[in-house]
CSV table of C-alpha atoms in Angstrom, one decimal:
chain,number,residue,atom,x,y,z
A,1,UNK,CA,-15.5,0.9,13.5
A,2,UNK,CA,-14.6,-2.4,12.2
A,3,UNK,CA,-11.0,-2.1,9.8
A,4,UNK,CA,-11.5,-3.7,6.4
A,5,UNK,CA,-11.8,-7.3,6.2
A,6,UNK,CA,-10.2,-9.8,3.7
A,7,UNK,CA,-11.5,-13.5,3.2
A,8,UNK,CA,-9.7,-16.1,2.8
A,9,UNK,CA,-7.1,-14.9,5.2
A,10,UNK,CA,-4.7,-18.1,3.2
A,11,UNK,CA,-5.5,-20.4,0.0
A,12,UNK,CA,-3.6,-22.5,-1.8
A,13,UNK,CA,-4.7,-23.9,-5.7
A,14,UNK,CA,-3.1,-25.6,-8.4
A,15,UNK,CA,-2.0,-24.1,-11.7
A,16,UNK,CA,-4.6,-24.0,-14.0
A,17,UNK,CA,-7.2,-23.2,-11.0
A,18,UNK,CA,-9.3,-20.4,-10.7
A,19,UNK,CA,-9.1,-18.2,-7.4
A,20,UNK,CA,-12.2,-15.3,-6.0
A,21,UNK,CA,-10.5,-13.1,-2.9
A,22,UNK,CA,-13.1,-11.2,-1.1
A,23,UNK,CA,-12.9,-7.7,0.4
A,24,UNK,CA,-15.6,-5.9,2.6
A,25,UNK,CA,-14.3,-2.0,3.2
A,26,UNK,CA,-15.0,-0.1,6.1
A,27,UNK,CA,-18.2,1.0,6.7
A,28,UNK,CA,-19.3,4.0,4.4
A,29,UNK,CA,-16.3,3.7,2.3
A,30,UNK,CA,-17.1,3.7,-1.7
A,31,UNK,CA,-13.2,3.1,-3.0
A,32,UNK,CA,-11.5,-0.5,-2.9
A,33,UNK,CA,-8.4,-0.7,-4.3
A,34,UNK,CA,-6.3,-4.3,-4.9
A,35,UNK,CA,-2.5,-4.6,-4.9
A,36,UNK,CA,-0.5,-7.3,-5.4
A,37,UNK,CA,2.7,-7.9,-3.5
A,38,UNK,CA,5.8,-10.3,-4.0
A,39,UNK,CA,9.1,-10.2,-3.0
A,40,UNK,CA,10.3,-9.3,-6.5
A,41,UNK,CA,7.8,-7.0,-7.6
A,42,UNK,CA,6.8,-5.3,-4.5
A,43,UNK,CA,3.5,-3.6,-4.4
A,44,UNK,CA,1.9,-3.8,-7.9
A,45,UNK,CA,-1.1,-1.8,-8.1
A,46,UNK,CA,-4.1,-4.1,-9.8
A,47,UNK,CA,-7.4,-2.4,-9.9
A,48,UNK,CA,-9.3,0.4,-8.4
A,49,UNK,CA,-13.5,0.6,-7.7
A,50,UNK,CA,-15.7,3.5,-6.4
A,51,UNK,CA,-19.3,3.2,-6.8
A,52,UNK,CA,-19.2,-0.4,-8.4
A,53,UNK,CA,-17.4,1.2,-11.3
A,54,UNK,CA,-13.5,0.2,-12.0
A,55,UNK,CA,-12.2,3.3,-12.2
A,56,UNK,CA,-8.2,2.2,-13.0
A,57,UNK,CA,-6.8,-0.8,-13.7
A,58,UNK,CA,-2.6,-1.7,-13.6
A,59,UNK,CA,-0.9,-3.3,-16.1
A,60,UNK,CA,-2.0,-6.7,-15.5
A,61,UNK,CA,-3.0,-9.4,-17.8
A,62,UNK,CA,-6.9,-10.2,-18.5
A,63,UNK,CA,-6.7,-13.3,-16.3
A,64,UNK,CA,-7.2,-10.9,-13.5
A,65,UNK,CA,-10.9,-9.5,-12.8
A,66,UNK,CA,-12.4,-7.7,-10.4
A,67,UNK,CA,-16.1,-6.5,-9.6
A,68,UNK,CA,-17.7,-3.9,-6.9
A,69,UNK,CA,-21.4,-4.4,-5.5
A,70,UNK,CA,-23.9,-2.4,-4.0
A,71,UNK,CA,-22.6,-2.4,-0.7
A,72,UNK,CA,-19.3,-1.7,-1.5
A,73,UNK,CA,-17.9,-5.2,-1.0
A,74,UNK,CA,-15.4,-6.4,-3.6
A,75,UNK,CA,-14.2,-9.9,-5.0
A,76,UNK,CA,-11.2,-10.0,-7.6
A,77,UNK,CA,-10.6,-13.2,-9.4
A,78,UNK,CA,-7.5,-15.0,-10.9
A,79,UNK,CA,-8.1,-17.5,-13.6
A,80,UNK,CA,-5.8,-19.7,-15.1
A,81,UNK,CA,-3.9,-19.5,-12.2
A,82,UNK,CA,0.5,-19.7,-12.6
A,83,UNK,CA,3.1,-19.7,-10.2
A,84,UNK,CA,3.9,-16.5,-10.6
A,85,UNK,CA,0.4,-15.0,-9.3
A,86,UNK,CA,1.6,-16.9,-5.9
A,87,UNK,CA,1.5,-13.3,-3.6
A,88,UNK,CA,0.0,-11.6,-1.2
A,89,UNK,CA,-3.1,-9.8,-2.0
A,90,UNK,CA,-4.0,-6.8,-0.7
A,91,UNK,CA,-7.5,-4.8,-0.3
A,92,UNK,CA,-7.6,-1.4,0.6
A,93,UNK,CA,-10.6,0.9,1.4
A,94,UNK,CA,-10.9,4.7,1.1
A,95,UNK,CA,-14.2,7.2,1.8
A,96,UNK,CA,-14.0,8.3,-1.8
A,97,UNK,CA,-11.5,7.9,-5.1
A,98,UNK,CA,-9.8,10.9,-4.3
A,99,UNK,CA,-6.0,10.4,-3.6
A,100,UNK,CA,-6.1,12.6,-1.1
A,101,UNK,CA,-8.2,10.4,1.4
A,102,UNK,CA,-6.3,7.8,3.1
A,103,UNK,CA,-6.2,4.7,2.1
A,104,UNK,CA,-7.0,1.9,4.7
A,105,UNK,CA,-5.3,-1.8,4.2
A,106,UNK,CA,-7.1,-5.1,5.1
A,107,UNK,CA,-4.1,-7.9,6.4
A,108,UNK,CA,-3.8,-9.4,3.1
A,109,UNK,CA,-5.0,-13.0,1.7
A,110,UNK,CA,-1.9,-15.2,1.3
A,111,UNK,CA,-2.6,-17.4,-2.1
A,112,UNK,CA,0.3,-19.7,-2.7
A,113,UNK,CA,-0.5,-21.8,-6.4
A,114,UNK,CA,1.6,-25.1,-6.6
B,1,UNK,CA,3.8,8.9,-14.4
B,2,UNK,CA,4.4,9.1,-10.7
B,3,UNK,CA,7.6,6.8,-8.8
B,4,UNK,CA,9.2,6.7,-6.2
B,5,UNK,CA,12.4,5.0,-5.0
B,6,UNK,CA,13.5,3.9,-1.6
B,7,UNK,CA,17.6,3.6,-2.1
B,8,UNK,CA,18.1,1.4,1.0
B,9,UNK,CA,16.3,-2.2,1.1
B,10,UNK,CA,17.7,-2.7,4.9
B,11,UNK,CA,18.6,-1.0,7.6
B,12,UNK,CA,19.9,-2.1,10.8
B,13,UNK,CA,20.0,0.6,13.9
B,14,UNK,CA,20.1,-0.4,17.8
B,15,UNK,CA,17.4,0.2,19.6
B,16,UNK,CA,17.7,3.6,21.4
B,17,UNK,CA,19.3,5.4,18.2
B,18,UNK,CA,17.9,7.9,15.3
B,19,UNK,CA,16.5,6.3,12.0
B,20,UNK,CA,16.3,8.2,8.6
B,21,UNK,CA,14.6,6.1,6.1
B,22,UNK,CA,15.3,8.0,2.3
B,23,UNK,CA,12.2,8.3,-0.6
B,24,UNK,CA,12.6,10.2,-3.3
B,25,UNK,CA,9.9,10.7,-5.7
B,26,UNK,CA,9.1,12.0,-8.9
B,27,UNK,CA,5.9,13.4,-10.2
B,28,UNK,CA,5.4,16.7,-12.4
B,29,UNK,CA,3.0,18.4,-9.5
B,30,UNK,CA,2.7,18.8,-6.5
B,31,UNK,CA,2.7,15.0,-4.9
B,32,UNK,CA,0.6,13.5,-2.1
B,33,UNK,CA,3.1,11.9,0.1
B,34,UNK,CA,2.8,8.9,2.2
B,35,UNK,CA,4.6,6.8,4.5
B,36,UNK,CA,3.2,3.0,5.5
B,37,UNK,CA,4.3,0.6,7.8
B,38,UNK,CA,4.0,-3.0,7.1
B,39,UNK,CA,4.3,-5.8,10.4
B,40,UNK,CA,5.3,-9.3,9.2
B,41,UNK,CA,2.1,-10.5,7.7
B,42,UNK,CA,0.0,-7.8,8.0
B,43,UNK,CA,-1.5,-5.1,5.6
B,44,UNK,CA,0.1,-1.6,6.0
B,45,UNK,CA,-0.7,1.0,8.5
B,46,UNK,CA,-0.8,4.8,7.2
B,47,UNK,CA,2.2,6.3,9.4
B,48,UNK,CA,1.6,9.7,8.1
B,49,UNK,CA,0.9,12.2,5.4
B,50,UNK,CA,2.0,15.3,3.3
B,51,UNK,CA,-0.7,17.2,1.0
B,52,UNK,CA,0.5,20.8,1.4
B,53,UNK,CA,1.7,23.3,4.3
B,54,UNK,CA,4.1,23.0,6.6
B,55,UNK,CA,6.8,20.9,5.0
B,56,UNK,CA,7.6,18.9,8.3
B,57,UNK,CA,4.9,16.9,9.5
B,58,UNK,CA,4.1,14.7,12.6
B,59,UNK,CA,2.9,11.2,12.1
B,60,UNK,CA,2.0,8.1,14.4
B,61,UNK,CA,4.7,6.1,16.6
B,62,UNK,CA,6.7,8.6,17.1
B,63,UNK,CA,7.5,9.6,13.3
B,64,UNK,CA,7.6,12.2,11.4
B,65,UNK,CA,9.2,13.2,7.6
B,66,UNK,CA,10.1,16.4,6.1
B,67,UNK,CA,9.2,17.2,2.2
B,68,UNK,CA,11.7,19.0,0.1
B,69,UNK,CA,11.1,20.1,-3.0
B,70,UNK,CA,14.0,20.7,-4.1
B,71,UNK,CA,15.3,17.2,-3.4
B,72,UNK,CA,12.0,16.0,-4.4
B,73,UNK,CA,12.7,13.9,-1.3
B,74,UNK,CA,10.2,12.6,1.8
B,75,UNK,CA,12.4,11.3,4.2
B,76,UNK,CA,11.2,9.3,7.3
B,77,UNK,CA,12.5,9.9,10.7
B,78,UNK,CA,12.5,8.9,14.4
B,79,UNK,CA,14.7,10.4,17.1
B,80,UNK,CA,14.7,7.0,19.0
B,81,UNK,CA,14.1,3.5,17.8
B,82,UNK,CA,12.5,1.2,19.3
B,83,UNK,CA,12.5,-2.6,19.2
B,84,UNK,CA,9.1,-3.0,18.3
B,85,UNK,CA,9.9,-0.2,14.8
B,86,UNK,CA,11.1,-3.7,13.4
B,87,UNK,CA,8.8,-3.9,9.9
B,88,UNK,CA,8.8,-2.7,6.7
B,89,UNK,CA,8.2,1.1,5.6
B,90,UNK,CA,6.9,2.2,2.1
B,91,UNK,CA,6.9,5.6,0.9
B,92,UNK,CA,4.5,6.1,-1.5
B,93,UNK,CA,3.4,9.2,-3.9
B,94,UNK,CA,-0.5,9.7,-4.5
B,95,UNK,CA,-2.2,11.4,-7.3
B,96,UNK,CA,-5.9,11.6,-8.8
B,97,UNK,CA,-4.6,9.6,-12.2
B,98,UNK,CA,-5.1,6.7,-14.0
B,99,UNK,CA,-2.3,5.1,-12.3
B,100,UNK,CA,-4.6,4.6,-9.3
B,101,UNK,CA,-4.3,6.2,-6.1
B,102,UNK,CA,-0.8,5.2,-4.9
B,103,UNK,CA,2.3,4.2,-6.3
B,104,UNK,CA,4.7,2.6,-3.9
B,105,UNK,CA,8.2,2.1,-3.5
B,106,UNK,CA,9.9,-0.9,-3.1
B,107,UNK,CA,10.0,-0.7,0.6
B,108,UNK,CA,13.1,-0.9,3.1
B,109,UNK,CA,13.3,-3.7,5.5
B,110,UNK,CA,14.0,-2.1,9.4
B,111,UNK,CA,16.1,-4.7,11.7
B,112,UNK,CA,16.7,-2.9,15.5
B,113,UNK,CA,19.5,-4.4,17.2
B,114,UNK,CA,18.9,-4.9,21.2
């Protein structure tokens, strides 16, 4: 079974860009979660969806977005990128929302913003 | 609201020696537990998992962690480290809330000494 994928794998914009990071789950999984992790901040949970619905959001500002489609892919989007959204961002897939299911990680999309 | 904290940021052992990595967590019920693994630009790999039952459980690699409730503590262990055990371990506490699925801990950095 393929592991979750993330696309681009590395990006780098200029402040005052806007950024979309793609996530396709696992096969048959319904939950993607995003995180965001920098050295400072660690992992920062961002958004959850199951079923194309967001079902929590972390406290992040408005500038960050996401969306869930039909077939359970998932795109989140920066706009207005600053320096501090310069991280790693990571998908994660699970069968349902449940906490209890595992929670599988894609390798991350690097986005640096100079 | 769930959190956990991981006291030590790095550790240094040589290879062939016993790890402990601490988490302690706090959360009002009873708390999913995780431990992840995270390989120098990679996402994180699910090490293992408490839910409920037997208090000492068995994970991938080698691992395993033991809950106490008392200590509200989930520490990681390994009889034996290996060189390859270099990475990055996150505990993390899971619940079915608002705060999404996982809250993490600030992670603690592994170095193994030849």
């Amino acid at each position: 079974k393929a592991g979750v994928t993330q696309t681009p794998r590395y990006l780098i914009k200029t402040r005052g860009q806007q950024v979309t990071l793609s996530c396709s789950p696992i096969s048959g999984h319904r939950s993607v979660s995003w995180y965001q992790q920098t050295p400072g901040q660690g992992l920062q949970f961002l958004f959850e969806y199951f079923s194309e619905t967001q079902r929590n959001k972390g406290n992040f500002p408005g500038r960050f977005s996401g969306r869930q489609f039909s077939n359970s892919r998932s795109e989140m989007n920066v706009s207005t990128l600053e320096l501090g959204d310069s991280a790693l961002y990571l998908c994660a897939s699970s069968l349902t929302w449940r906490a209890t299911y595992e929670q599988y990680f894609g390798p991350g999309t690097r986005l640096t913003v100079t | 609201a769930q959190s956990v904290t991981q006291p030590d940021i790095h550790i240094t052992v040589s290879e062939g020696a016993s790890l402990e990595l601490r988490c302690n967590y706090s959360y009002g019920a009873t708390p999913y537990l995780f431990w992840y693994v995270q390989s120098p630009g990679q996402g994180l790999q699910l090490l293992l998992k408490y839910f409920s039952g037997d208090t000492l459980v068995q994970g991938i690699k080698g691992f395993e962690a033991e809950f106490k409730r008392s200590q509200s503590s989930f520490n990681l262990r390994k009889p034996s480290v290996h060189w390859s055990d270099a990475a990055e371990y996150f505990c993390a506490v899971g619940a079915d809330t608002n705060a999404g699925k996982s809250t993490f801990g600030d992670g603690t950095t592994l170095t193994v000494k030849p």
